[in-house]
PDB file of N, CA and C in Angstrom:
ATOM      1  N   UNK R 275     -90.168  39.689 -92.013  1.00  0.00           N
ATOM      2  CA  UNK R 275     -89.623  38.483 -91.435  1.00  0.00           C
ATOM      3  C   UNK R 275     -90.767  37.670 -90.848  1.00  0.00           C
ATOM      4  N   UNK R 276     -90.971  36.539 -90.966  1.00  0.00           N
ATOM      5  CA  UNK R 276     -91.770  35.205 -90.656  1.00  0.00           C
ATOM      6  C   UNK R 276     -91.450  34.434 -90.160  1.00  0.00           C
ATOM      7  N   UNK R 277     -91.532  34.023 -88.803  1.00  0.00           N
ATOM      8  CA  UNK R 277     -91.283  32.527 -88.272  1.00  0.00           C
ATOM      9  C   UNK R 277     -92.112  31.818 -87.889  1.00  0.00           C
ATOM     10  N   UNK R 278     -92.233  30.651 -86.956  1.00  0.00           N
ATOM     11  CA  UNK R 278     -92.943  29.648 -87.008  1.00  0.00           C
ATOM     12  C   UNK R 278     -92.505  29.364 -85.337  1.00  0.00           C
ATOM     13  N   UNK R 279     -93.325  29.138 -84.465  1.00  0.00           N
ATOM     14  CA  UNK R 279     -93.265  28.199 -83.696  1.00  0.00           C
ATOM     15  C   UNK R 279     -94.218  27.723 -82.475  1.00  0.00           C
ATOM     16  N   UNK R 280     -94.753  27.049 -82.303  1.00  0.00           N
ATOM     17  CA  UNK R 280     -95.549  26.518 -81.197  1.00  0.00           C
ATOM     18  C   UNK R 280     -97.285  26.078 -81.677  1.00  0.00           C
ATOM     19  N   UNK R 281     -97.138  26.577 -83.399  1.00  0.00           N
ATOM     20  CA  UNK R 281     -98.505  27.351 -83.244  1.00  0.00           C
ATOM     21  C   UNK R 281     -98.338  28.527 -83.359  1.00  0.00           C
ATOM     22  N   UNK R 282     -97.961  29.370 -83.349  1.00  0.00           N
ATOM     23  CA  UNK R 282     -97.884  30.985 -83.441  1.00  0.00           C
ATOM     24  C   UNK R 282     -96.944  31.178 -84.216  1.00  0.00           C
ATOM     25  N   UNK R 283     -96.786  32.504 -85.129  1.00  0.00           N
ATOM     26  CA  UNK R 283     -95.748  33.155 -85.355  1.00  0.00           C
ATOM     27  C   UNK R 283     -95.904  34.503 -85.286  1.00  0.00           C
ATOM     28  N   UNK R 284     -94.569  35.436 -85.854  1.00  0.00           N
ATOM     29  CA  UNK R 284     -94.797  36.509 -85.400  1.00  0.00           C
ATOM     30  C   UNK R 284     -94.322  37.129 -86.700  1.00  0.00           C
ATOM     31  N   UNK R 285     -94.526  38.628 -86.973  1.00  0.00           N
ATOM     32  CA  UNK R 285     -94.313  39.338 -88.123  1.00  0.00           C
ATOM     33  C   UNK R 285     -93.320  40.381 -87.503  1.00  0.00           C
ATOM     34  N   UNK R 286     -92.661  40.561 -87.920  1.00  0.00           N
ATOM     35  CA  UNK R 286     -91.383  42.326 -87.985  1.00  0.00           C
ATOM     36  C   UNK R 286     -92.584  43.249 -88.452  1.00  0.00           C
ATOM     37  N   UNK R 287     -92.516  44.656 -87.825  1.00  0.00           N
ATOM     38  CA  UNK R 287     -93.681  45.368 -88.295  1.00  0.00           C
ATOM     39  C   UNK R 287     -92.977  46.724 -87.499  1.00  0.00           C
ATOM     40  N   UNK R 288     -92.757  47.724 -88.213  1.00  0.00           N
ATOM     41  CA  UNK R 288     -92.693  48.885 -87.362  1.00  0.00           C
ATOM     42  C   UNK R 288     -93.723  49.597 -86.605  1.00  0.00           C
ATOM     43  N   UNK R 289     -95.047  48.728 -86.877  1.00  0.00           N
ATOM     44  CA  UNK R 289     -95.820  49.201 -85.820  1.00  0.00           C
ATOM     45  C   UNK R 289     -96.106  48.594 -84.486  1.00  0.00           C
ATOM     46  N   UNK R 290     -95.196  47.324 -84.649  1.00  0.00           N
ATOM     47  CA  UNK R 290     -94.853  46.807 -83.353  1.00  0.00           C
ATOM     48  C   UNK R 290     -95.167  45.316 -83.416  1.00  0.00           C
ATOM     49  N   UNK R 291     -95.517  44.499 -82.721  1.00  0.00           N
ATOM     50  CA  UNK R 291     -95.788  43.379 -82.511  1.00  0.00           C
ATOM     51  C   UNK R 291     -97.182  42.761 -82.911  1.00  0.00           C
ATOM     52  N   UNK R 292     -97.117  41.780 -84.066  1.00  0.00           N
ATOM     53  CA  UNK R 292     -98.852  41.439 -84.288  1.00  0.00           C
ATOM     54  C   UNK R 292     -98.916  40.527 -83.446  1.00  0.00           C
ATOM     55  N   UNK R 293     -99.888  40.283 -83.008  1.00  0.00           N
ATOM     56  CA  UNK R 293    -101.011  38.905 -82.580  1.00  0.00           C
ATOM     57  C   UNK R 293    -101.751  38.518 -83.277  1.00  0.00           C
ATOM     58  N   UNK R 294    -101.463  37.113 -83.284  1.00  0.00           N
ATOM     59  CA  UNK R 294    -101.592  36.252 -83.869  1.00  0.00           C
ATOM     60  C   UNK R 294    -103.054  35.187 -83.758  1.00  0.00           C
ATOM     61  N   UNK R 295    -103.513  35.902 -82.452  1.00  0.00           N
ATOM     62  CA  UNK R 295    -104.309  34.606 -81.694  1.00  0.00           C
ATOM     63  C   UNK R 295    -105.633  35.997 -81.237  1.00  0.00           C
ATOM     64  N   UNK R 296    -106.578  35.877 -81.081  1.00  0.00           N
ATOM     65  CA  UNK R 296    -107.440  36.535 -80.247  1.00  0.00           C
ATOM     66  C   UNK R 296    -107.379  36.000 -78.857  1.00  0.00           C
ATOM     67  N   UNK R 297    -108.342  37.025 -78.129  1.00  0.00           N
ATOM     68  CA  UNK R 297    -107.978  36.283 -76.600  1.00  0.00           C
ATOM     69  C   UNK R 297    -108.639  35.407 -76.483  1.00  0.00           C
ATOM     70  N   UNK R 298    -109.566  34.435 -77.096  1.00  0.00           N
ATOM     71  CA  UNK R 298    -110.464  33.651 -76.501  1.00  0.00           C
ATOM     72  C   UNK R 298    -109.262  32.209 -76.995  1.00  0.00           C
ATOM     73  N   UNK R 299    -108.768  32.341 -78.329  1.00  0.00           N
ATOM     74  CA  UNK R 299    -107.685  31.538 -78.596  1.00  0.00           C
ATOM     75  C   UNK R 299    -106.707  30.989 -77.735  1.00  0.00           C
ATOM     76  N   UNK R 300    -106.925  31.771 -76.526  1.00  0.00           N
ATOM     77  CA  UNK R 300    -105.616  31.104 -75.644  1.00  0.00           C
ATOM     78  C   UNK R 300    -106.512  30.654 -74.519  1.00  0.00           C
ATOM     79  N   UNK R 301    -107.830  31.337 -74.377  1.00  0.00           N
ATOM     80  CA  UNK R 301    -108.812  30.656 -72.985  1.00  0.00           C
ATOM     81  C   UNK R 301    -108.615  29.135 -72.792  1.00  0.00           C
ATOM     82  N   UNK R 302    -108.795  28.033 -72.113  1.00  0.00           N
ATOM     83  CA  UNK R 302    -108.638  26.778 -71.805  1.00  0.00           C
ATOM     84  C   UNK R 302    -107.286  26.487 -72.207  1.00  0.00           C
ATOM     85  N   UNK R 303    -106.307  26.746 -72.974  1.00  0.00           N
ATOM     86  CA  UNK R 303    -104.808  26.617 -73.066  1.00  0.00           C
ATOM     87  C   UNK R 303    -103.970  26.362 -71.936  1.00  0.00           C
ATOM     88  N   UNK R 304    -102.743  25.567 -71.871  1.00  0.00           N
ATOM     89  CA  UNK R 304    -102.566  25.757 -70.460  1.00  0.00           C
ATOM     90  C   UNK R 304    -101.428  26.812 -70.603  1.00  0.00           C
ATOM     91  N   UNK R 305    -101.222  27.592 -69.459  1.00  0.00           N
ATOM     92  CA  UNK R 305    -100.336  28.874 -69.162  1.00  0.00           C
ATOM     93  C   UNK R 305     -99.271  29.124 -69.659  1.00  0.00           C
ATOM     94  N   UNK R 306     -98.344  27.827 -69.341  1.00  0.00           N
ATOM     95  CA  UNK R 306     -96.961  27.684 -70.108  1.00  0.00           C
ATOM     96  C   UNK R 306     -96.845  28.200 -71.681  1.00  0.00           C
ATOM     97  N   UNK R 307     -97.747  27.034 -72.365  1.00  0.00           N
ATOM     98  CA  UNK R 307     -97.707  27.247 -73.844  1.00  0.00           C
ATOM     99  C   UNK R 307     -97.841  28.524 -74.018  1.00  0.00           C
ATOM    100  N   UNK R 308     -99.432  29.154 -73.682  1.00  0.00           N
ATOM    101  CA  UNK R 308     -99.604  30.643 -73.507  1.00  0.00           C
ATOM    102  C   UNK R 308     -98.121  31.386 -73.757  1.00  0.00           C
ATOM    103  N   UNK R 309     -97.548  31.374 -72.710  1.00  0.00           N
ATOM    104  CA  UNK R 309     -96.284  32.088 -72.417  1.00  0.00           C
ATOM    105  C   UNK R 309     -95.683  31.919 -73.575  1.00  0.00           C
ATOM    106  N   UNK R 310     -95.139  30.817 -73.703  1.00  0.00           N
ATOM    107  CA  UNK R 310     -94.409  30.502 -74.786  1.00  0.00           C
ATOM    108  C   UNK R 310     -94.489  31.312 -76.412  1.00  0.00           C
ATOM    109  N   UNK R 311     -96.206  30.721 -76.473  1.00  0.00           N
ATOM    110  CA  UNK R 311     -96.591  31.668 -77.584  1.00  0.00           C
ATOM    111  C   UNK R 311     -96.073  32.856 -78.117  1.00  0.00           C
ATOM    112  N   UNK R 312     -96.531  33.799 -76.501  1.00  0.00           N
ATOM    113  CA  UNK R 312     -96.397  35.423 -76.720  1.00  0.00           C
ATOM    114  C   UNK R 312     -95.018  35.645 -76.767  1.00  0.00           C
ATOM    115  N   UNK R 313     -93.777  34.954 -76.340  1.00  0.00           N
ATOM    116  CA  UNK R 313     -92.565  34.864 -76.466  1.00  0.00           C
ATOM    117  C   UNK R 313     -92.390  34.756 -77.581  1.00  0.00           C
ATOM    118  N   UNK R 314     -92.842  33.853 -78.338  1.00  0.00           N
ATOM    119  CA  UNK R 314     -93.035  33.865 -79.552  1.00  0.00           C
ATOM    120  C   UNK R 314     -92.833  35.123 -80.426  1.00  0.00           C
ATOM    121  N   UNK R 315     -94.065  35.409 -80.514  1.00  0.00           N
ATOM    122  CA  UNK R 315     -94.404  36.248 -80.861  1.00  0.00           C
ATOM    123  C   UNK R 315     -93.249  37.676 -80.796  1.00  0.00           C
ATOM    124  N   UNK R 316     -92.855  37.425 -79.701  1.00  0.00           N
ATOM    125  CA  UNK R 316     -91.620  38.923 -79.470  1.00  0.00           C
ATOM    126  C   UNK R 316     -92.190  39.390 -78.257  1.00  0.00           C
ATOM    127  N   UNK R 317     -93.235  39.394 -77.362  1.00  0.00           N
ATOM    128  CA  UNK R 317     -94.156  39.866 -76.385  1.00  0.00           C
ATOM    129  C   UNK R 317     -92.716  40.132 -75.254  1.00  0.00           C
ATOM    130  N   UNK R 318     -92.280  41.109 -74.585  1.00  0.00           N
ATOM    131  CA  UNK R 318     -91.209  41.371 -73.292  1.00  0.00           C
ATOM    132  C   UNK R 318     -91.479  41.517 -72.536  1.00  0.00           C
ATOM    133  N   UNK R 319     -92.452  41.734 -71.850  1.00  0.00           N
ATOM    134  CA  UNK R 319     -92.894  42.153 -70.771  1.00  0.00           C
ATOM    135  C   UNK R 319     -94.565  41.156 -70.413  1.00  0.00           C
ATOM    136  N   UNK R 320     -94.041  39.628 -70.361  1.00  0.00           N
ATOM    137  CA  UNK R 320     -95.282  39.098 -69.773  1.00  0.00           C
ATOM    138  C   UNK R 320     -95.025  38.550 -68.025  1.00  0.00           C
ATOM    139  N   UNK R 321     -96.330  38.196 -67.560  1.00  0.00           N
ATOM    140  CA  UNK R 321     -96.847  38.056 -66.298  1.00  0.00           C
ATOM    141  C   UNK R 321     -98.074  36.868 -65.919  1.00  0.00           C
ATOM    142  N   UNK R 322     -97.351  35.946 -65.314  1.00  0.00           N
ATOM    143  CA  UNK R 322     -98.690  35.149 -65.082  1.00  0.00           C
ATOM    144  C   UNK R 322     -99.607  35.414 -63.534  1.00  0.00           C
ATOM    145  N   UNK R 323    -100.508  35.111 -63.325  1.00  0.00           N
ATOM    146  CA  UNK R 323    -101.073  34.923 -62.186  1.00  0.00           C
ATOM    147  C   UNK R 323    -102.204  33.841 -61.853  1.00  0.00           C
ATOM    148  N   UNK R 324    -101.968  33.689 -60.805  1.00  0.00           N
ATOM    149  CA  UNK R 324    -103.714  32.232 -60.260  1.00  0.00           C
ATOM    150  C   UNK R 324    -104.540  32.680 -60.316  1.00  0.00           C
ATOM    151  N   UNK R 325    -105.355  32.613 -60.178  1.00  0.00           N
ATOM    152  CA  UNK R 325    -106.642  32.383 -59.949  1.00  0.00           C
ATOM    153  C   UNK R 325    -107.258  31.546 -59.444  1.00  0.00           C
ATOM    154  N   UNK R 326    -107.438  31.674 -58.212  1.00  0.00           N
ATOM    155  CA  UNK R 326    -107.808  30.065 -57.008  1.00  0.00           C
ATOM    156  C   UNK R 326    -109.418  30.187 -56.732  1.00  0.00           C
ATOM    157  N   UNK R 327    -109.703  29.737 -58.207  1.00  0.00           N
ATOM    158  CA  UNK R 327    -111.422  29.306 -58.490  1.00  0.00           C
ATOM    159  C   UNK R 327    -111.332  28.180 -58.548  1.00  0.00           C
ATOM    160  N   UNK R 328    -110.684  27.290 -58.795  1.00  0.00           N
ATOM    161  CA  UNK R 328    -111.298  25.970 -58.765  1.00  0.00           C
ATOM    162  C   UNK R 328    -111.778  25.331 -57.738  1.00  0.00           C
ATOM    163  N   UNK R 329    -112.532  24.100 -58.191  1.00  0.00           N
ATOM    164  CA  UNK R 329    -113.090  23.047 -56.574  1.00  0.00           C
ATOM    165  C   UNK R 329    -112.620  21.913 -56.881  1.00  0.00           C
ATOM    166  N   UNK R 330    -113.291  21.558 -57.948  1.00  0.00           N
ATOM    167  CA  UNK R 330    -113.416  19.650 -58.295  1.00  0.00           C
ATOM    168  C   UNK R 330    -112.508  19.832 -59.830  1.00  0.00           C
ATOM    169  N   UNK R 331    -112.127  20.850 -60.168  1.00  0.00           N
ATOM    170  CA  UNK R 331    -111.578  20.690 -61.943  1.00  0.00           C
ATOM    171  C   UNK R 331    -111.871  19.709 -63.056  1.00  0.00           C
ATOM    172  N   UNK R 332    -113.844  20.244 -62.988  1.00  0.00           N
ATOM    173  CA  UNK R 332    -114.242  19.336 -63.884  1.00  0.00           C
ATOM    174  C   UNK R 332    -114.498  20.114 -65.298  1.00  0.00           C
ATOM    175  N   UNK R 333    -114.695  21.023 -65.026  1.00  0.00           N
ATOM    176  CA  UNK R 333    -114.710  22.454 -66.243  1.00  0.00           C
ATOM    177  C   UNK R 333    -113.916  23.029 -66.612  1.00  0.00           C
ATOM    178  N   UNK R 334    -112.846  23.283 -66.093  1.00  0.00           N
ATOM    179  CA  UNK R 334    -111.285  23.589 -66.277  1.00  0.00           C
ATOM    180  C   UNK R 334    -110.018  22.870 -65.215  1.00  0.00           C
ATOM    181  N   UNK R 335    -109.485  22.854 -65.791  1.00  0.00           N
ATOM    182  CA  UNK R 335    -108.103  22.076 -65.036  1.00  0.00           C
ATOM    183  C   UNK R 335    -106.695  23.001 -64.691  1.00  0.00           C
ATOM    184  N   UNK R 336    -106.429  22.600 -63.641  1.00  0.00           N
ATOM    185  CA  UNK R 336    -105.398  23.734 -62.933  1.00  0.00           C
ATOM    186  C   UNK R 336    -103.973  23.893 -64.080  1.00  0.00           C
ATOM    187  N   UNK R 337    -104.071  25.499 -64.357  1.00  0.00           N
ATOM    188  CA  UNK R 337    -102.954  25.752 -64.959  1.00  0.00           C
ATOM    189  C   UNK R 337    -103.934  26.079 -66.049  1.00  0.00           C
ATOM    190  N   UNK R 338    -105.001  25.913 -66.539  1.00  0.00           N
ATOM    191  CA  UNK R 338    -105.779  26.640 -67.716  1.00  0.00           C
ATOM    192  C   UNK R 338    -105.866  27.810 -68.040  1.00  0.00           C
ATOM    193  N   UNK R 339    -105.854  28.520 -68.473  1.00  0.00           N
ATOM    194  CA  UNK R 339    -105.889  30.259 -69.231  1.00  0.00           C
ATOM    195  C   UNK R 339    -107.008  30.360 -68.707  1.00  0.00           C
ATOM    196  N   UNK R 340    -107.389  31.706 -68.358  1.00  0.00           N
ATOM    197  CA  UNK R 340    -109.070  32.069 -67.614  1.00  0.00           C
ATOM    198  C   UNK R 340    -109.150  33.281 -68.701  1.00  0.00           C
ATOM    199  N   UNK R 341    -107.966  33.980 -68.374  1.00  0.00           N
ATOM    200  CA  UNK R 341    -107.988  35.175 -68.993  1.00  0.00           C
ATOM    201  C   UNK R 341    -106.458  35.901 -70.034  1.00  0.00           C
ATOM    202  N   UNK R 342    -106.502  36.236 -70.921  1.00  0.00           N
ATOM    203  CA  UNK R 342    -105.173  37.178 -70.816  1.00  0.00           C
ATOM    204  C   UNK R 342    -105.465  38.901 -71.452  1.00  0.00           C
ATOM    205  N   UNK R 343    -104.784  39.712 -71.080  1.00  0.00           N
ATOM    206  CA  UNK R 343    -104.887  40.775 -70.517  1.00  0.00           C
ATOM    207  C   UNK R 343    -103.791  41.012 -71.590  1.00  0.00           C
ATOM    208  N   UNK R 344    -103.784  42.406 -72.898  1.00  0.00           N
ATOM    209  CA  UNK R 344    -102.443  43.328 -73.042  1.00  0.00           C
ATOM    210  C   UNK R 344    -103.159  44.634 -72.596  1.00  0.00           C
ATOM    211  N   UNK R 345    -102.148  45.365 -71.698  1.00  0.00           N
ATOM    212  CA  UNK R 345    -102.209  46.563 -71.454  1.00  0.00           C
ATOM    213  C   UNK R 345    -103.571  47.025 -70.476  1.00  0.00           C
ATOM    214  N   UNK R 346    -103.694  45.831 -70.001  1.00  0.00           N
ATOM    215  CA  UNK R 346    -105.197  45.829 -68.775  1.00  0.00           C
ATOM    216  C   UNK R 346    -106.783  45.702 -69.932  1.00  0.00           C
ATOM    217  N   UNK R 347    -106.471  45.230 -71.049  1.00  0.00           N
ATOM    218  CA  UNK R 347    -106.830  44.924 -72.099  1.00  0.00           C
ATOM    219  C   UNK R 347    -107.803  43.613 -72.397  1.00  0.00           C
ATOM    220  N   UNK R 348    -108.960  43.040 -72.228  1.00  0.00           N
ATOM    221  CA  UNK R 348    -108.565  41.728 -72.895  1.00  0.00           C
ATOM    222  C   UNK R 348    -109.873  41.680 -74.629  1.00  0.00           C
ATOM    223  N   UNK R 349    -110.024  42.320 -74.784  1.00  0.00           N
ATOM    224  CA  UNK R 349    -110.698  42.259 -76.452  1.00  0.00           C
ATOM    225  C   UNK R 349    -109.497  43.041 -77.287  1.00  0.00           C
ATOM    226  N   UNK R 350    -108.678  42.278 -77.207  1.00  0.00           N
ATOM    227  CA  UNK R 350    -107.725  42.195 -78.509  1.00  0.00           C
ATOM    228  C   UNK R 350    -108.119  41.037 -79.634  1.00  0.00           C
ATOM    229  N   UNK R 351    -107.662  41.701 -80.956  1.00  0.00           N
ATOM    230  CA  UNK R 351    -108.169  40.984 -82.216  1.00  0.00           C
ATOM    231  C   UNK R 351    -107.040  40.426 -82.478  1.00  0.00           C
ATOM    232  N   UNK R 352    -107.126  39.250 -82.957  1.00  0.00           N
ATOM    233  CA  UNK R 352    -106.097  38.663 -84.198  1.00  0.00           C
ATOM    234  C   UNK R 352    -106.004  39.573 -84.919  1.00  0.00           C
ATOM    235  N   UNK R 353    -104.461  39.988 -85.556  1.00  0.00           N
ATOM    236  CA  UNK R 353    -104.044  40.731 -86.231  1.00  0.00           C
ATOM    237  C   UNK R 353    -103.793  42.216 -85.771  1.00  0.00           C
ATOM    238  N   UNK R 354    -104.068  42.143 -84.414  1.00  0.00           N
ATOM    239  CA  UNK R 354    -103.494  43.619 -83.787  1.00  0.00           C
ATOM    240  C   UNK R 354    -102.206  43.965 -83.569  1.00  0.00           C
ATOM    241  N   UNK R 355    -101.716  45.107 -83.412  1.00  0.00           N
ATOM    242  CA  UNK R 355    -100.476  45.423 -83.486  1.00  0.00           C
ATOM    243  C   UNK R 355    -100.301  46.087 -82.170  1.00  0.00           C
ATOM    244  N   UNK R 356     -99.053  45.646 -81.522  1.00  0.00           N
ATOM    245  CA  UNK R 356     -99.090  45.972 -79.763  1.00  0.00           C
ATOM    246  C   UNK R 356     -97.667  46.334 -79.940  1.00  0.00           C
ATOM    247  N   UNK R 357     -97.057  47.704 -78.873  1.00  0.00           N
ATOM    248  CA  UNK R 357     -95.678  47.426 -78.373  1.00  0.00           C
ATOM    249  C   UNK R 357     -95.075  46.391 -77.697  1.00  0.00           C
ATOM    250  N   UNK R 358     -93.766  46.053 -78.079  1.00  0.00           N
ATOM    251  CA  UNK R 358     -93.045  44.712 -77.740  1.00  0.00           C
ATOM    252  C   UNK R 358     -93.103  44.591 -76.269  1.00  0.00           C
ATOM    253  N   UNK R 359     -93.098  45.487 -75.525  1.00  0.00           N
ATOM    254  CA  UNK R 359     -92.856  46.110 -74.094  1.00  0.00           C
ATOM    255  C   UNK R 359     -94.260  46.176 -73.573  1.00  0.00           C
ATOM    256  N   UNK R 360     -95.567  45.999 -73.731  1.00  0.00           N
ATOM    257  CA  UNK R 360     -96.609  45.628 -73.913  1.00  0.00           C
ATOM    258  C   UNK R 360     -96.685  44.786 -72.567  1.00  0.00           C
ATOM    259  N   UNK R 361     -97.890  45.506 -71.124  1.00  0.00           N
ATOM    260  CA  UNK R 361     -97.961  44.646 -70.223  1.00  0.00           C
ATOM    261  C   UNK R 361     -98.630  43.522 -70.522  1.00  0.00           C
ATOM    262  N   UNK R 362     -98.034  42.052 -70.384  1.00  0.00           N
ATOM    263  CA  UNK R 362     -99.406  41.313 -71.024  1.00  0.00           C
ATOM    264  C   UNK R 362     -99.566  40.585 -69.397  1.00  0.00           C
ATOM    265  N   UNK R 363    -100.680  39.712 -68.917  1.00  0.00           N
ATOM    266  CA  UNK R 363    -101.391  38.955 -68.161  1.00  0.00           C
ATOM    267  C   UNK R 363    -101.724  38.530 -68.441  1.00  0.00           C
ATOM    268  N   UNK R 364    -101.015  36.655 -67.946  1.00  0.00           N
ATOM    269  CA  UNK R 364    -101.962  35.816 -68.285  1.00  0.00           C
ATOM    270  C   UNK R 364    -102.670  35.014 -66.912  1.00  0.00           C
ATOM    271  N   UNK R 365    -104.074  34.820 -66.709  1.00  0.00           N
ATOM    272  CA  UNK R 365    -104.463  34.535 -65.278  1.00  0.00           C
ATOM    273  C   UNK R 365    -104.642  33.325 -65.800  1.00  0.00           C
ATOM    274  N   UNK R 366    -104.498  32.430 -64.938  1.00  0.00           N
ATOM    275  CA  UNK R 366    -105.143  30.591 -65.121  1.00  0.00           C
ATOM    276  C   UNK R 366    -105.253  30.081 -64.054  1.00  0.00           C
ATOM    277  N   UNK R 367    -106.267  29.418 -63.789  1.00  0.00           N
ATOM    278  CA  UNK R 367    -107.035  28.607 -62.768  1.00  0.00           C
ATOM    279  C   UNK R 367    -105.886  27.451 -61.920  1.00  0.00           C
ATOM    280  N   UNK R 368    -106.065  27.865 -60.727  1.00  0.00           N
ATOM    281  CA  UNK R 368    -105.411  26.897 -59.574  1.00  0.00           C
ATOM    282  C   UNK R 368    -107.014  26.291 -58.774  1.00  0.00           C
ATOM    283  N   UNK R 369    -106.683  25.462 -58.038  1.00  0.00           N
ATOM    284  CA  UNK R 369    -107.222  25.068 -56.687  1.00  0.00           C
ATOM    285  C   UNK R 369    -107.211  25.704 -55.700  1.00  0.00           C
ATOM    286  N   UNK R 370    -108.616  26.142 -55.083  1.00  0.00           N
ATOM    287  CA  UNK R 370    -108.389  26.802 -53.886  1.00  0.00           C
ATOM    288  C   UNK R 370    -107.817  26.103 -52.568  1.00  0.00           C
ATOM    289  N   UNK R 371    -107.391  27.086 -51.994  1.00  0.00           N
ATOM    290  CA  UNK R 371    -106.242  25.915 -50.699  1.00  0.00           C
ATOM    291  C   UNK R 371    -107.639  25.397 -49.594  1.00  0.00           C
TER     292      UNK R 371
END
């Protein structure tokens, strides 16, 4: 089975869930889409968090992907195969208060 959406799709696979994207693919992205993506994808078990590095947001802009994380993970390949249930993290840049 094949679908389509956001930019991403996802494959049926009894070995579980492919990815579609490497992690650097989602770096500067903003969070939402991120999310969306791995939803996409079939991903159940995602998680965002801040990261309150920014100052002036001239290098990245609040709500950007810094990092994402499967399974405390982040050198995952395009074309890897993950459980659906799979902790994922995605961190993205806020403003510090």
């Amino acid at each position: 089975m094949l679908a389509l959406s956001v930019g991403a799709y996802f494959e049926s696979n009894p070995m579980g869930v492919k990815i579609t994207v490497d992690q650097s693919g989602f770096t500067g992205e903003h969070y939402k889409i991120v999310k969306e993506k791995l939803t996409d994808m079939r991903f159940k078990n995602i998680n965002t968090e801040k990261v309150a590095d920014l100052k002036f947001g001239i290098l990245s802009s609040e709500g950007d992907v810094k990092e994402v994380t499967i399974n405390g993970d982040n050198d995952f390949k395009k074309d890897d195969y993950f459980d659906e249930q799979s902790i994922i993290k995605i961190y993205y840049h806020v403003f510090k208060d």
